[in-house]
């Protein structure tokens, strides 16, 4: 099995503005000692790379970089006025074009490179050059709308990758599974009227954005699975089994793209979901098994959120070991503690009931459609 790992140090040089957590500094919001900034910083990604080098997992991967996307590729998703404003602000030293998505000097070119990593990863898998791939993309992309940067996301990385692959005739039908703790609103919006691209988002209910991500049986090719805070390992796997995997199987895609955020972990400052490295490993195994069944094993993962510098590396290592079929492990030092913190029987039954209601509603909707 050949697993590609698409990474470029330049993506880790992307910088945000003067923030304290997710609030701009000013008024009564004090600067953080040492400079501070947004939770979306380079260290979670850099420490993942370091961990893989120390364990030797990096040697089991086909490590590559990519070229930044050119304007023709970008225009398939983002309008010219947005790209022009972004490039101009970037050349002038940085700025912010939307909500909580600041950038510094050179931010435009770094965002093009981040999108290029995802795009070339998808292309290499679709053309059979690689069996599967992981793109350590930064800045992330799943919140970005065509003309509105949002939630740390400056370009719609996954949407750009899919649109170029479609334009080049490498694919038509794709399924996007987003397990970032936040709703993948940007990806959903971009493909809202495209029945060839199924978008699925498992996320913490009413986390971010606050006004999107609800369960809806009337969407063209979209499934949102909003889960209550504290859902935990077993609930994620049940949601995969009863909702996500059947939806992907029914869509019959030529490849599965995963928006791979690790901010559903117990240590993340922006999520409260109790998903562990074991959870991400298990979900990856589920996706691989389904991909082997329906689309010749073609899986591409694009890094999204995840803001615990301590824990993201262990989650990412577990996913990449599973993706590459390697037995090189990085044992989770928090496993026992996080197992003890999982929901009790009453909460688990409540969450299972919610999933059952969503599954029944989808079945009823499909029956009416027939």
Tab-separated table of C-alpha atoms in Angstrom:
chain	number	residue	atom	x	y	z
A	1	UNK	CA	0.000	0.000	0.000
A	2	UNK	CA	1.383	3.431	-0.977
A	3	UNK	CA	0.149	6.223	1.278
A	4	UNK	CA	1.016	9.772	0.322
A	5	UNK	CA	1.745	12.411	2.952
A	6	UNK	CA	1.494	15.901	1.468
A	7	UNK	CA	3.227	18.494	3.594
A	8	UNK	CA	5.109	21.755	3.164
A	9	UNK	CA	6.862	23.701	5.905
A	10	UNK	CA	5.737	26.964	4.315
A	11	UNK	CA	2.153	26.196	5.366
A	12	UNK	CA	3.309	26.308	8.985
A	13	UNK	CA	4.519	29.876	8.456
A	14	UNK	CA	0.962	31.160	8.030
A	15	UNK	CA	0.216	33.658	10.789
A	16	UNK	CA	-2.969	35.143	12.163
A	17	UNK	CA	-3.653	38.530	13.672
A	18	UNK	CA	-3.483	39.850	17.206
A	19	UNK	CA	-6.045	37.634	18.878
A	20	UNK	CA	-6.615	36.232	22.338
A	21	UNK	CA	-8.154	32.816	21.676
A	22	UNK	CA	-10.983	33.636	19.213
A	23	UNK	CA	-11.470	37.310	20.151
A	24	UNK	CA	-9.522	40.197	18.564
A	25	UNK	CA	-7.361	42.020	21.075
A	26	UNK	CA	-8.793	45.390	22.014
A	27	UNK	CA	-11.138	47.004	24.510
A	28	UNK	CA	-11.241	44.709	27.525
A	29	UNK	CA	-9.618	41.771	25.681
A	30	UNK	CA	-6.004	41.721	26.804
A	31	UNK	CA	-3.135	40.461	24.653
A	32	UNK	CA	-1.747	37.042	25.568
A	33	UNK	CA	1.749	37.016	27.040
A	34	UNK	CA	4.359	36.107	24.471
A	35	UNK	CA	2.238	37.201	21.522
A	36	UNK	CA	-0.514	34.607	21.752
A	37	UNK	CA	-2.938	34.416	18.877
A	38	UNK	CA	-5.605	32.162	17.466
A	39	UNK	CA	-5.917	28.550	18.598
A	40	UNK	CA	-5.150	27.620	14.971
A	41	UNK	CA	-1.359	27.729	15.173
A	42	UNK	CA	1.397	25.671	13.532
A	43	UNK	CA	2.481	23.661	16.558
A	44	UNK	CA	-0.198	20.957	16.422
A	45	UNK	CA	0.872	20.119	12.871
A	46	UNK	CA	4.590	20.470	13.494
A	47	UNK	CA	4.393	18.206	16.549
A	48	UNK	CA	2.494	15.595	14.510
A	49	UNK	CA	5.305	15.605	11.943
A	50	UNK	CA	7.897	15.394	14.721
A	51	UNK	CA	6.117	12.457	16.363
A	52	UNK	CA	5.995	10.537	13.093
A	53	UNK	CA	9.690	11.138	12.566
A	54	UNK	CA	10.554	9.939	16.057
A	55	UNK	CA	8.474	6.738	15.800
A	56	UNK	CA	9.606	6.016	12.261
A	57	UNK	CA	6.107	6.200	10.762
A	58	UNK	CA	7.245	8.936	8.392
A	59	UNK	CA	9.518	6.415	6.681
A	60	UNK	CA	6.453	4.319	5.793
A	61	UNK	CA	4.871	7.214	3.880
A	62	UNK	CA	5.438	8.685	0.430
A	63	UNK	CA	6.236	12.247	1.527
A	64	UNK	CA	5.497	14.921	-1.056
A	65	UNK	CA	4.840	18.609	-1.447
A	66	UNK	CA	2.740	20.344	-4.101
A	67	UNK	CA	2.508	23.460	-6.212
A	68	UNK	CA	0.191	26.295	-5.162
A	69	UNK	CA	-3.052	26.344	-7.114
A	70	UNK	CA	-3.097	28.800	-9.998
A	71	UNK	CA	-5.820	31.318	-10.683
A	72	UNK	CA	-7.663	29.086	-13.131
A	73	UNK	CA	-7.999	26.397	-10.462
A	74	UNK	CA	-9.070	28.899	-7.809
A	75	UNK	CA	-11.754	30.458	-10.001
A	76	UNK	CA	-13.658	27.174	-10.097
A	77	UNK	CA	-14.784	27.969	-6.531
A	78	UNK	CA	-13.762	31.510	-5.574
A	79	UNK	CA	-14.858	34.610	-7.554
A	80	UNK	CA	-12.267	36.992	-8.971
A	81	UNK	CA	-13.168	39.846	-6.621
A	82	UNK	CA	-12.459	37.690	-3.576
A	83	UNK	CA	-9.132	36.459	-4.933
A	84	UNK	CA	-8.087	39.981	-5.918
A	85	UNK	CA	-8.926	41.411	-2.495
A	86	UNK	CA	-7.111	38.532	-0.789
A	87	UNK	CA	-3.975	38.918	-2.935
A	88	UNK	CA	-3.926	42.691	-2.477
A	89	UNK	CA	-4.267	42.510	1.303
A	90	UNK	CA	-1.648	39.782	1.482
A	91	UNK	CA	0.845	41.865	-0.497
A	92	UNK	CA	0.136	44.827	1.775
A	93	UNK	CA	1.041	42.918	4.934
A	94	UNK	CA	-2.077	40.940	5.785
A	95	UNK	CA	-5.578	41.516	7.005
A	96	UNK	CA	-8.928	39.813	7.419
A	97	UNK	CA	-11.572	39.287	4.734
A	98	UNK	CA	-14.273	37.556	6.741
A	99	UNK	CA	-14.839	36.332	10.270
A	100	UNK	CA	-12.011	34.983	12.448
A	101	UNK	CA	-9.787	34.261	9.463
A	102	UNK	CA	-6.843	36.691	9.666
A	103	UNK	CA	-3.639	36.292	7.698
A	104	UNK	CA	-0.232	37.899	7.534
A	105	UNK	CA	2.189	38.803	4.738
A	106	UNK	CA	2.192	36.138	2.052
A	107	UNK	CA	-1.041	34.624	3.338
A	108	UNK	CA	-2.533	34.422	-0.151
A	109	UNK	CA	0.293	32.291	-1.520
A	110	UNK	CA	0.337	30.051	1.567
A	111	UNK	CA	-3.415	29.471	1.208
A	112	UNK	CA	-2.889	28.578	-2.471
A	113	UNK	CA	-0.228	26.088	-1.366
A	114	UNK	CA	-2.483	24.562	1.289
A	115	UNK	CA	-5.190	24.036	-1.328
A	116	UNK	CA	-2.556	22.630	-3.679
A	117	UNK	CA	-1.582	19.958	-1.159
A	118	UNK	CA	-5.163	18.681	-0.968
A	119	UNK	CA	-5.676	18.955	-4.716
A	120	UNK	CA	-2.579	16.991	-5.667
A	121	UNK	CA	-3.280	14.392	-2.977
A	122	UNK	CA	-6.731	13.752	-4.453
A	123	UNK	CA	-5.405	13.673	-7.998
A	124	UNK	CA	-2.645	11.200	-7.134
A	125	UNK	CA	-5.174	8.820	-5.585
A	126	UNK	CA	-7.742	9.142	-8.359
A	127	UNK	CA	-5.139	8.439	-11.041
A	128	UNK	CA	-3.808	5.396	-9.186
A	129	UNK	CA	-0.431	6.906	-8.402
A	130	UNK	CA	-1.133	6.401	-4.694
A	131	UNK	CA	-3.519	4.085	-2.859
A	132	UNK	CA	-4.584	6.768	-0.402
A	133	UNK	CA	-3.220	10.041	0.950
A	134	UNK	CA	-3.196	12.554	3.783
A	135	UNK	CA	-2.698	16.293	3.200
A	136	UNK	CA	-1.418	18.275	6.178
A	137	UNK	CA	-3.132	21.388	4.860
A	138	UNK	CA	-2.884	24.733	6.635
A	139	UNK	CA	-4.734	27.078	6.658
A	140	UNK	CA	-7.784	24.791	6.819
A	141	UNK	CA	-10.727	25.192	4.476
A	142	UNK	CA	-14.067	23.660	5.439
A	143	UNK	CA	-15.682	26.882	6.736
A	144	UNK	CA	-14.677	29.039	3.762
A	145	UNK	CA	-17.460	30.165	1.440
A	146	UNK	CA	-16.689	31.201	-2.141
A	147	UNK	CA	-16.402	34.896	-1.231
A	148	UNK	CA	-16.162	34.856	2.560
A	149	UNK	CA	-13.251	33.681	4.712
A	150	UNK	CA	-14.508	32.156	7.940
A	151	UNK	CA	-13.342	30.325	11.046
A	152	UNK	CA	-9.587	30.200	10.275
A	153	UNK	CA	-10.368	29.083	6.686
A	154	UNK	CA	-9.192	31.211	3.762
A	155	UNK	CA	-9.767	28.968	0.754
A	156	UNK	CA	-12.086	25.987	0.319
A	157	UNK	CA	-9.328	23.368	0.046
A	158	UNK	CA	-11.459	20.259	-0.440
A	159	UNK	CA	-13.932	21.929	-2.808
A	160	UNK	CA	-11.069	23.258	-4.924
A	161	UNK	CA	-9.529	19.790	-5.096
A	162	UNK	CA	-12.806	18.179	-6.166
A	163	UNK	CA	-13.604	20.792	-8.780
A	164	UNK	CA	-10.181	20.412	-10.432
A	165	UNK	CA	-10.428	16.637	-10.381
A	166	UNK	CA	-13.849	16.845	-12.016
A	167	UNK	CA	-12.626	19.379	-14.586
A	168	UNK	CA	-9.754	17.094	-15.563
A	169	UNK	CA	-12.049	14.092	-15.920
A	170	UNK	CA	-10.589	12.152	-12.986
A	171	UNK	CA	-13.946	11.741	-11.239
A	172	UNK	CA	-17.579	12.752	-11.161
A	173	UNK	CA	-19.070	11.424	-7.922
A	174	UNK	CA	-17.331	12.124	-4.609
A	175	UNK	CA	-18.326	11.771	-0.960
A	176	UNK	CA	-16.953	14.215	1.610
A	177	UNK	CA	-17.023	13.146	5.254
A	178	UNK	CA	-16.231	15.907	7.737
A	179	UNK	CA	-15.581	14.791	11.331
A	180	UNK	CA	-14.154	18.086	12.534
A	181	UNK	CA	-15.959	19.147	15.725
A	182	UNK	CA	-17.398	22.145	13.863
A	183	UNK	CA	-19.948	21.997	11.075
A	184	UNK	CA	-18.415	21.940	7.587
A	185	UNK	CA	-20.655	24.761	6.405
A	186	UNK	CA	-18.447	25.982	3.591
A	187	UNK	CA	-18.110	22.618	1.873
A	188	UNK	CA	-21.837	22.013	2.288
A	189	UNK	CA	-22.749	25.392	0.781
A	190	UNK	CA	-20.447	25.033	-2.223
A	191	UNK	CA	-21.930	21.665	-3.216
A	192	UNK	CA	-25.496	22.318	-2.057
A	193	UNK	CA	-26.945	22.018	-5.563
A	194	UNK	CA	-24.584	19.343	-6.880
A	195	UNK	CA	-26.035	15.826	-6.546
A	196	UNK	CA	-22.687	14.312	-7.565
A	197	UNK	CA	-20.961	15.464	-4.370
A	198	UNK	CA	-22.310	14.095	-1.109
A	199	UNK	CA	-21.323	16.181	1.923
A	200	UNK	CA	-21.576	14.738	5.423
A	201	UNK	CA	-20.674	16.507	8.658
A	202	UNK	CA	-20.539	14.939	12.126
A	203	UNK	CA	-20.104	17.756	14.610
A	204	UNK	CA	-20.902	19.124	18.029
A	205	UNK	CA	-24.343	20.682	17.858
A	206	UNK	CA	-24.383	24.491	17.869
A	207	UNK	CA	-20.676	24.891	18.313
A	208	UNK	CA	-19.567	26.760	15.162
A	209	UNK	CA	-21.141	28.199	13.118
A	210	UNK	CA	-24.120	28.742	15.378
A	211	UNK	CA	-26.716	28.975	12.608
A	212	UNK	CA	-25.837	25.970	10.427
A	213	UNK	CA	-25.445	22.219	10.753
A	214	UNK	CA	-28.911	21.086	11.746
A	215	UNK	CA	-30.323	17.727	10.709
A	216	UNK	CA	-32.314	18.079	7.480
A	217	UNK	CA	-33.874	15.312	5.406
A	218	UNK	CA	-34.611	17.583	2.427
A	219	UNK	CA	-31.034	18.360	1.336
A	220	UNK	CA	-30.051	17.322	-2.187
A	221	UNK	CA	-26.892	15.433	-1.238
A	222	UNK	CA	-26.056	16.414	2.316
A	223	UNK	CA	-26.237	14.794	5.737
A	224	UNK	CA	-25.614	16.661	8.972
A	225	UNK	CA	-25.202	14.666	12.175
A	226	UNK	CA	-25.274	17.162	15.059
A	227	UNK	CA	-24.303	15.415	18.297
A	228	UNK	CA	-24.646	16.639	21.876
A	229	UNK	CA	-21.545	17.815	23.716
A	230	UNK	CA	-19.752	14.974	25.457
A	231	UNK	CA	-20.952	12.374	22.954
A	232	UNK	CA	-17.862	10.183	23.286
A	233	UNK	CA	-16.270	7.255	21.477
A	234	UNK	CA	-19.214	4.842	21.241
A	235	UNK	CA	-21.616	7.507	19.967
A	236	UNK	CA	-19.270	8.504	17.157
A	237	UNK	CA	-18.948	4.899	16.016
A	238	UNK	CA	-22.701	4.355	16.209
A	239	UNK	CA	-23.292	7.487	14.127
A	240	UNK	CA	-20.842	6.169	11.558
A	241	UNK	CA	-22.509	2.739	11.443
A	242	UNK	CA	-26.135	3.870	11.335
A	243	UNK	CA	-25.958	7.142	9.388
A	244	UNK	CA	-22.665	7.971	7.711
A	245	UNK	CA	-21.549	4.697	6.137
A	246	UNK	CA	-24.996	3.818	4.694
A	247	UNK	CA	-25.241	7.301	3.143
A	248	UNK	CA	-21.826	7.003	1.501
A	249	UNK	CA	-22.546	3.477	0.282
A	250	UNK	CA	-25.822	4.609	-1.288
A	251	UNK	CA	-24.073	7.529	-3.016
A	252	UNK	CA	-21.545	5.163	-4.674
A	253	UNK	CA	-18.675	7.653	-4.935
A	254	UNK	CA	-15.459	7.158	-6.855
A	255	UNK	CA	-13.482	8.307	-3.801
A	256	UNK	CA	-14.057	9.333	-0.191
A	257	UNK	CA	-12.532	12.604	1.005
A	258	UNK	CA	-12.320	13.118	4.760
A	259	UNK	CA	-12.154	16.570	6.322
A	260	UNK	CA	-10.003	15.325	9.166
A	261	UNK	CA	-10.240	17.580	12.180
A	262	UNK	CA	-9.062	16.429	15.604
A	263	UNK	CA	-10.879	19.070	17.655
A	264	UNK	CA	-13.460	16.590	18.958
A	265	UNK	CA	-10.843	15.381	21.436
A	266	UNK	CA	-11.094	15.718	25.226
A	267	UNK	CA	-8.191	18.201	25.392
A	268	UNK	CA	-9.321	20.541	22.651
A	269	UNK	CA	-10.094	24.146	23.666
A	270	UNK	CA	-12.815	24.503	21.012
A	271	UNK	CA	-14.740	21.249	21.419
A	272	UNK	CA	-16.364	19.100	24.095
A	273	UNK	CA	-16.892	15.731	22.451
A	274	UNK	CA	-14.559	13.189	24.168
A	275	UNK	CA	-13.421	11.530	20.936
A	276	UNK	CA	-10.025	9.916	21.475
A	277	UNK	CA	-7.136	8.731	19.330
A	278	UNK	CA	-8.862	5.343	19.422
A	279	UNK	CA	-12.020	6.962	18.056
A	280	UNK	CA	-10.220	8.516	15.109
A	281	UNK	CA	-8.385	5.245	14.463
A	282	UNK	CA	-11.669	3.304	14.498
A	283	UNK	CA	-13.451	5.768	12.208
A	284	UNK	CA	-10.521	5.634	9.795
A	285	UNK	CA	-10.747	1.845	9.772
A	286	UNK	CA	-14.475	2.106	8.998
A	287	UNK	CA	-13.834	4.469	6.092
A	288	UNK	CA	-11.046	2.302	4.679
A	289	UNK	CA	-13.220	-0.822	4.838
A	290	UNK	CA	-16.063	0.957	3.046
A	291	UNK	CA	-13.716	2.431	0.437
A	292	UNK	CA	-12.289	-1.044	-0.233
A	293	UNK	CA	-15.851	-2.230	-0.805
A	294	UNK	CA	-17.174	0.540	-3.055
A	295	UNK	CA	-14.372	2.644	-4.600
A	296	UNK	CA	-11.169	0.604	-4.865
A	297	UNK	CA	-9.882	1.902	-1.532
A	298	UNK	CA	-9.576	5.509	-2.693
A	299	UNK	CA	-9.442	7.650	0.466
A	300	UNK	CA	-7.966	11.136	0.809
A	301	UNK	CA	-7.783	13.012	4.104
A	302	UNK	CA	-7.347	16.764	4.412
A	303	UNK	CA	-6.285	18.146	7.789
A	304	UNK	CA	-8.774	20.617	9.252
A	305	UNK	CA	-9.072	21.627	12.933
A	306	UNK	CA	-7.547	20.338	16.130
A	307	UNK	CA	-5.995	22.739	18.632
A	308	UNK	CA	-4.453	20.678	21.423
A	309	UNK	CA	-0.701	20.749	20.866
A	310	UNK	CA	-0.350	17.811	23.234
A	311	UNK	CA	-3.032	15.507	21.832
A	312	UNK	CA	-3.404	16.198	18.105
A	313	UNK	CA	-0.115	14.399	17.331
A	314	UNK	CA	-1.384	11.145	18.887
A	315	UNK	CA	-4.704	11.362	17.010
A	316	UNK	CA	-2.966	12.105	13.735
A	317	UNK	CA	-0.395	9.360	14.234
A	318	UNK	CA	-3.169	6.815	14.827
A	319	UNK	CA	-4.983	7.871	11.651
A	320	UNK	CA	-1.859	7.804	9.489
A	321	UNK	CA	-0.724	4.448	10.849
A	322	UNK	CA	-4.143	3.021	10.016
A	323	UNK	CA	-4.234	4.678	6.600
A	324	UNK	CA	-0.801	3.298	5.667
A	325	UNK	CA	-1.353	-0.142	7.184
A	326	UNK	CA	1.655	0.321	9.451
A	327	UNK	CA	2.048	-1.406	12.814
A	328	UNK	CA	4.182	1.483	14.117
A	329	UNK	CA	2.271	2.857	17.082
A	330	UNK	CA	2.467	5.922	19.301
A	331	UNK	CA	0.616	4.723	22.424
A	332	UNK	CA	-1.873	7.265	23.715
A	333	UNK	CA	-0.585	8.466	27.120
A	334	UNK	CA	-4.090	9.663	28.035
A	335	UNK	CA	-5.977	6.520	27.026
A	336	UNK	CA	-6.859	5.320	30.526
A	337	UNK	CA	-7.955	8.760	31.706
A	338	UNK	CA	-10.091	9.391	28.642
A	339	UNK	CA	-11.674	5.941	28.852
A	340	UNK	CA	-12.748	6.732	32.410
A	341	UNK	CA	-14.289	10.009	31.242
A	342	UNK	CA	-16.550	8.465	28.609
A	343	UNK	CA	-20.321	8.945	29.048
A	344	UNK	CA	-22.263	6.659	31.362
A	345	UNK	CA	-25.147	4.374	30.357
A	346	UNK	CA	-27.907	6.988	30.661
A	347	UNK	CA	-26.184	9.510	28.424
A	348	UNK	CA	-25.158	6.785	25.961
A	349	UNK	CA	-28.770	5.650	25.683
A	350	UNK	CA	-29.908	9.233	25.142
A	351	UNK	CA	-27.341	9.791	22.363
A	352	UNK	CA	-28.218	6.454	20.777
A	353	UNK	CA	-31.860	7.505	20.757
A	354	UNK	CA	-30.995	10.724	18.903
A	355	UNK	CA	-29.063	8.770	16.290
A	356	UNK	CA	-31.983	6.363	15.956
A	357	UNK	CA	-34.367	9.255	15.368
A	358	UNK	CA	-32.141	10.659	12.627
A	359	UNK	CA	-31.765	7.245	11.000
A	360	UNK	CA	-35.536	6.702	11.064
A	361	UNK	CA	-36.171	10.139	9.582
A	362	UNK	CA	-33.784	9.440	6.708
A	363	UNK	CA	-35.472	6.109	6.054
A	364	UNK	CA	-38.895	7.757	6.021
A	365	UNK	CA	-37.644	10.480	3.660
A	366	UNK	CA	-36.155	7.901	1.280
A	367	UNK	CA	-39.398	5.902	1.317
A	368	UNK	CA	-41.438	8.985	0.437
A	369	UNK	CA	-39.034	9.856	-2.361
A	370	UNK	CA	-39.499	6.391	-3.874
